[in-house]
mmCIF file of C-alpha atoms in Angstrom:
data_model
loop_
_atom_site.group_PDB
_atom_site.id
_atom_site.type_symbol
_atom_site.label_atom_id
_atom_site.label_comp_id
_atom_site.label_asym_id
_atom_site.label_seq_id
_atom_site.Cartn_x
_atom_site.Cartn_y
_atom_site.Cartn_z
ATOM 1 C CA UNK A 1 113.858 81.289 58.351
ATOM 2 C CA UNK A 2 110.640 79.835 59.746
ATOM 3 C CA UNK A 3 107.452 81.053 58.139
ATOM 4 C CA UNK A 4 104.794 81.820 60.728
ATOM 5 C CA UNK A 5 101.494 79.976 60.400
ATOM 6 C CA UNK A 6 98.669 82.126 59.074
ATOM 7 C CA UNK A 7 96.128 80.109 61.082
ATOM 8 C CA UNK A 8 94.648 81.796 64.103
ATOM 9 C CA UNK A 9 94.522 79.943 67.445
ATOM 10 C CA UNK A 10 90.779 79.527 66.935
ATOM 11 C CA UNK A 11 91.304 77.981 63.498
ATOM 12 C CA UNK A 12 93.943 75.602 64.875
ATOM 13 C CA UNK A 13 91.611 74.569 67.681
ATOM 14 C CA UNK A 14 88.789 73.970 65.220
ATOM 15 C CA UNK A 15 91.054 71.802 63.051
ATOM 16 C CA UNK A 16 92.131 69.783 66.106
ATOM 17 C CA UNK A 17 88.534 69.178 67.189
ATOM 18 C CA UNK A 18 87.504 68.146 63.680
ATOM 19 C CA UNK A 19 90.441 65.733 63.550
ATOM 20 C CA UNK A 20 89.418 64.189 66.874
ATOM 21 C CA UNK A 21 85.822 63.867 65.702
ATOM 22 C CA UNK A 22 87.032 61.972 62.646
ATOM 23 C CA UNK A 23 89.183 59.682 64.795
ATOM 24 C CA UNK A 24 86.141 58.878 66.951
ATOM 25 C CA UNK A 25 84.097 58.299 63.814
ATOM 26 C CA UNK A 26 86.613 55.757 62.514
ATOM 27 C CA UNK A 27 86.421 53.958 65.864
ATOM 28 C CA UNK A 28 82.634 53.766 65.532
ATOM 29 C CA UNK A 29 82.856 52.539 61.951
ATOM 30 C CA UNK A 30 85.302 49.812 63.014
ATOM 31 C CA UNK A 31 82.880 48.691 65.731
ATOM 32 C CA UNK A 32 79.501 48.983 63.979
ATOM 33 C CA UNK A 33 80.001 50.039 60.353
ATOM 34 C CA UNK A 34 79.264 53.363 58.692
ATOM 35 C CA UNK A 35 75.436 53.041 58.961
ATOM 36 C CA UNK A 36 75.817 53.047 62.756
ATOM 37 C CA UNK A 37 77.736 56.317 62.822
ATOM 38 C CA UNK A 38 76.234 58.677 65.419
ATOM 39 C CA UNK A 39 77.311 62.270 65.961
ATOM 40 C CA UNK A 40 75.533 62.361 69.315
ATOM 41 C CA UNK A 41 77.525 59.329 70.486
ATOM 42 C CA UNK A 42 80.755 61.003 69.375
ATOM 43 C CA UNK A 43 79.762 64.188 71.213
ATOM 44 C CA UNK A 44 79.187 62.178 74.398
ATOM 45 C CA UNK A 45 82.597 60.500 74.088
ATOM 46 C CA UNK A 46 84.250 63.895 73.711
ATOM 47 C CA UNK A 47 82.341 65.479 76.584
ATOM 48 C CA UNK A 48 80.469 67.822 74.270
ATOM 49 C CA UNK A 49 76.806 68.498 73.712
ATOM 50 C CA UNK A 50 75.210 67.415 70.449
ATOM 51 C CA UNK A 51 74.603 71.012 69.304
ATOM 52 C CA UNK A 52 78.241 71.901 70.068
ATOM 53 C CA UNK A 53 79.527 69.081 67.863
ATOM 54 C CA UNK A 54 77.188 70.088 65.050
ATOM 55 C CA UNK A 55 79.147 73.318 64.799
ATOM 56 C CA UNK A 56 82.031 71.246 63.414
ATOM 57 C CA UNK A 57 80.028 68.859 61.215
ATOM 58 C CA UNK A 58 76.498 69.908 60.375
ATOM 59 C CA UNK A 59 75.235 66.373 59.751
ATOM 60 C CA UNK A 60 76.202 62.720 59.727
ATOM 61 C CA UNK A 61 76.428 62.852 55.923
ATOM 62 C CA UNK A 62 78.859 65.765 56.077
ATOM 63 C CA UNK A 63 81.096 63.748 58.395
ATOM 64 C CA UNK A 64 80.859 60.660 56.180
ATOM 65 C CA UNK A 65 81.729 62.823 53.171
ATOM 66 C CA UNK A 66 84.837 64.086 54.931
ATOM 67 C CA UNK A 67 85.922 60.550 55.817
ATOM 68 C CA UNK A 68 85.327 59.286 52.273
ATOM 69 C CA UNK A 69 87.157 62.284 50.815
ATOM 70 C CA UNK A 70 90.135 61.610 53.090
ATOM 71 C CA UNK A 71 90.145 57.921 52.129
ATOM 72 C CA UNK A 72 90.011 58.553 48.385
ATOM 73 C CA UNK A 73 92.639 61.269 48.647
ATOM 74 C CA UNK A 74 94.924 58.934 50.567
ATOM 75 C CA UNK A 75 94.532 56.173 47.971
ATOM 76 C CA UNK A 76 94.942 58.584 45.066
ATOM 77 C CA UNK A 77 98.159 59.927 46.606
ATOM 78 C CA UNK A 78 99.413 56.361 47.135
ATOM 79 C CA UNK A 79 98.732 55.435 43.516
ATOM 80 C CA UNK A 80 100.261 58.695 42.241
ATOM 81 C CA UNK A 81 103.410 58.056 44.288
ATOM 82 C CA UNK A 82 103.724 54.539 42.884
ATOM 83 C CA UNK A 83 103.120 55.758 39.328
ATOM 84 C CA UNK A 84 105.718 58.511 39.750
ATOM 85 C CA UNK A 85 108.289 55.836 40.597
ATOM 86 C CA UNK A 86 107.505 54.143 37.249
ATOM 87 C CA UNK A 87 105.433 51.337 38.772
ATOM 88 C CA UNK A 88 103.696 49.166 36.182
ATOM 89 C CA UNK A 89 100.197 47.708 36.643
ATOM 90 C CA UNK A 90 101.546 45.050 38.996
ATOM 91 C CA UNK A 91 103.286 47.753 41.047
ATOM 92 C CA UNK A 92 100.073 49.744 41.278
ATOM 93 C CA UNK A 93 98.265 46.588 42.342
ATOM 94 C CA UNK A 94 100.746 45.980 45.144
ATOM 95 C CA UNK A 95 100.417 49.595 46.263
ATOM 96 C CA UNK A 96 96.646 49.154 46.356
ATOM 97 C CA UNK A 97 96.887 46.017 48.500
ATOM 98 C CA UNK A 98 99.354 47.594 50.941
ATOM 99 C CA UNK A 99 97.068 50.601 51.316
ATOM 100 C CA UNK A 100 93.995 48.418 51.873
ATOM 101 C CA UNK A 101 95.643 46.158 54.453
ATOM 102 C CA UNK A 102 96.981 49.180 56.326
ATOM 103 C CA UNK A 103 93.403 50.218 57.223
ATOM 104 C CA UNK A 104 90.632 47.804 56.171
ATOM 105 C CA UNK A 105 87.834 50.013 57.537
ATOM 106 C CA UNK A 106 89.004 52.873 55.349
ATOM 107 C CA UNK A 107 89.006 50.512 52.367
ATOM 108 C CA UNK A 108 85.498 49.211 53.091
ATOM 109 C CA UNK A 109 84.118 52.713 53.549
ATOM 110 C CA UNK A 110 84.784 53.486 49.885
ATOM 111 C CA UNK A 111 84.637 50.010 48.313
ATOM 112 C CA UNK A 112 82.296 48.131 50.623
ATOM 113 C CA UNK A 113 78.514 48.202 50.999
ATOM 114 C CA UNK A 114 77.150 51.709 50.235
ATOM 115 C CA UNK A 115 75.770 53.685 53.176
ATOM 116 C CA UNK A 116 71.946 53.739 52.808
ATOM 117 C CA UNK A 117 70.652 57.132 51.696
ATOM 118 C CA UNK A 118 74.116 58.630 51.212
ATOM 119 C CA UNK A 119 75.210 60.238 47.938
ATOM 120 C CA UNK A 120 78.797 61.414 47.457
ATOM 121 C CA UNK A 121 79.389 64.919 46.047
ATOM 122 C CA UNK A 122 81.005 65.448 42.652
ATOM 123 C CA UNK A 123 84.448 66.325 44.007
ATOM 124 C CA UNK A 124 84.803 62.818 45.457
ATOM 125 C CA UNK A 125 83.975 61.323 42.082
ATOM 126 C CA UNK A 126 86.747 63.472 40.608
ATOM 127 C CA UNK A 127 89.289 62.147 43.127
ATOM 128 C CA UNK A 128 88.218 58.580 42.300
ATOM 129 C CA UNK A 129 88.739 59.345 38.608
ATOM 130 C CA UNK A 130 92.362 60.295 39.348
ATOM 131 C CA UNK A 131 92.937 56.705 40.487
ATOM 132 C CA UNK A 132 91.357 55.264 37.362
ATOM 133 C CA UNK A 133 93.362 57.634 35.145
ATOM 134 C CA UNK A 134 96.587 56.307 36.680
ATOM 135 C CA UNK A 135 95.483 52.728 36.005
ATOM 136 C CA UNK A 136 94.568 53.550 32.420
ATOM 137 C CA UNK A 137 97.963 55.212 31.920
ATOM 138 C CA UNK A 138 99.659 52.002 33.080
ATOM 139 C CA UNK A 139 97.280 49.764 31.117
ATOM 140 C CA UNK A 140 97.928 51.498 27.800
ATOM 141 C CA UNK A 141 101.492 50.222 27.209
ATOM 142 C CA UNK A 142 100.668 46.908 28.920
ATOM 143 C CA UNK A 143 97.837 46.321 26.465
ATOM 144 C CA UNK A 144 100.201 46.919 23.533
ATOM 145 C CA UNK A 145 99.790 49.239 20.540
ATOM 146 C CA UNK A 146 96.423 49.394 18.837
ATOM 147 C CA UNK A 147 96.404 47.379 15.646
ATOM 148 C CA UNK A 148 93.791 46.182 13.216
ATOM 149 C CA UNK A 149 95.648 42.881 12.884
ATOM 150 C CA UNK A 150 94.242 41.755 16.246
ATOM 151 C CA UNK A 151 90.501 41.334 16.385
ATOM 152 C CA UNK A 152 88.805 43.113 19.289
ATOM 153 C CA UNK A 153 87.265 40.940 21.966
ATOM 154 C CA UNK A 154 83.494 41.294 22.532
ATOM 155 C CA UNK A 155 84.190 43.254 25.726
ATOM 156 C CA UNK A 156 86.563 45.625 23.935
ATOM 157 C CA UNK A 157 83.941 46.242 21.258
ATOM 158 C CA UNK A 158 81.404 46.984 23.983
ATOM 159 C CA UNK A 159 83.730 49.286 25.930
ATOM 160 C CA UNK A 160 84.576 51.278 22.802
ATOM 161 C CA UNK A 161 81.048 52.695 22.976
ATOM 162 C CA UNK A 162 80.556 52.535 26.748
ATOM 163 C CA UNK A 163 83.520 54.344 28.217
ATOM 164 C CA UNK A 164 81.906 56.984 30.420
ATOM 165 C CA UNK A 165 83.692 55.486 33.434
ATOM 166 C CA UNK A 166 87.042 56.330 31.790
ATOM 167 C CA UNK A 167 86.192 60.018 31.381
ATOM 168 C CA UNK A 168 88.241 61.775 28.722
ATOM 169 C CA UNK A 169 91.156 59.331 28.896
ATOM 170 C CA UNK A 170 92.266 58.349 25.349
ATOM 171 C CA UNK A 171 92.879 54.703 26.287
ATOM 172 C CA UNK A 172 92.422 52.120 23.569
ATOM 173 C CA UNK A 173 89.644 49.514 23.911
ATOM 174 C CA UNK A 174 92.300 46.939 24.854
ATOM 175 C CA UNK A 175 93.606 49.208 27.629
ATOM 176 C CA UNK A 176 90.052 49.831 28.829
ATOM 177 C CA UNK A 177 89.477 46.085 29.057
ATOM 178 C CA UNK A 178 92.748 45.484 30.906
ATOM 179 C CA UNK A 179 92.158 48.298 33.406
ATOM 180 C CA UNK A 180 88.606 47.114 34.059
ATOM 181 C CA UNK A 181 89.731 43.527 34.637
ATOM 182 C CA UNK A 182 92.511 44.837 36.884
ATOM 183 C CA UNK A 183 90.068 46.895 38.935
ATOM 184 C CA UNK A 184 87.361 44.266 39.356
ATOM 185 C CA UNK A 185 89.537 41.218 39.919
ATOM 186 C CA UNK A 186 91.905 42.833 42.405
ATOM 187 C CA UNK A 187 89.090 44.431 44.370
ATOM 188 C CA UNK A 188 87.316 41.090 44.418
ATOM 189 C CA UNK A 189 90.350 39.354 45.898
ATOM 190 C CA UNK A 190 90.985 42.200 48.348
ATOM 191 C CA UNK A 191 87.389 42.391 49.555
ATOM 192 C CA UNK A 192 87.275 38.650 50.244
ATOM 193 C CA UNK A 193 90.615 38.747 52.035
ATOM 194 C CA UNK A 194 89.812 41.745 54.209
ATOM 195 C CA UNK A 195 86.395 40.355 55.112
ATOM 196 C CA UNK A 196 88.081 37.185 56.375
ATOM 197 C CA UNK A 197 86.599 34.813 53.807
ATOM 198 C CA UNK A 198 89.966 33.153 53.181
ATOM 199 C CA UNK A 199 90.470 32.364 56.863
ATOM 200 C CA UNK A 200 90.789 28.645 57.436
ATOM 201 C CA UNK A 201 91.167 27.812 53.746
ATOM 202 C CA UNK A 202 94.846 26.994 54.218
ATOM 203 C CA UNK A 203 96.478 29.202 51.579
ATOM 204 C CA UNK A 204 98.291 32.516 51.610
ATOM 205 C CA UNK A 205 96.081 35.295 50.139
ATOM 206 C CA UNK A 206 99.142 37.160 48.893
ATOM 207 C CA UNK A 207 99.948 34.223 46.594
ATOM 208 C CA UNK A 208 96.456 34.434 45.073
ATOM 209 C CA UNK A 209 96.831 38.197 44.654
ATOM 210 C CA UNK A 210 100.241 37.848 43.013
ATOM 211 C CA UNK A 211 98.869 35.183 40.678
ATOM 212 C CA UNK A 212 96.119 37.595 39.616
ATOM 213 C CA UNK A 213 98.761 40.237 38.924
ATOM 214 C CA UNK A 214 100.785 37.821 36.785
ATOM 215 C CA UNK A 215 97.722 36.755 34.811
ATOM 216 C CA UNK A 216 96.686 40.367 34.244
ATOM 217 C CA UNK A 217 100.194 41.211 33.093
ATOM 218 C CA UNK A 218 99.948 38.501 30.436
#
């Protein structure tokens, strides 16, 4: 038995228009970057007046927030799916790369140069923390059991008292260090690859990425 949608025709129309506005916004971002995003230009493309479009997104920042929220949610869902299939840190890293290469502009919107004057709301920070929690979960067994027989590295000693970025996750200092190295090194390699900085260097970026994964696993 099919359950009838509770949305009214007006609500469905509004959702369709908002979706089209976001599609046009991604096209603009691909052409000129997020700082060049213009609601008036989108309105013109869609045959609408500026005031009419502002009924769907009240400001440029509201539209950017929606795009960033969608991007983080998509990545969080990708990481959750990989983790649910028992992916280890390397598996999560491969899922991250596949997601990034699938839509580089989406990747750069959340991990590229910040949009001047824009500040993300708290709910986006919470979605981002879901991703880090999944990495910390995978880093904990990879880092090995905590033991006093192994002296902490200087970074682990530092992170033991500077772990705000990990929220309430009970990860050991060793797991914190591993997750942080994972996050920074893989994003570094991805950002360079997606920005085209490896072009013409004569090597396969996936081999560099896989080497980073192997080194992190050790």
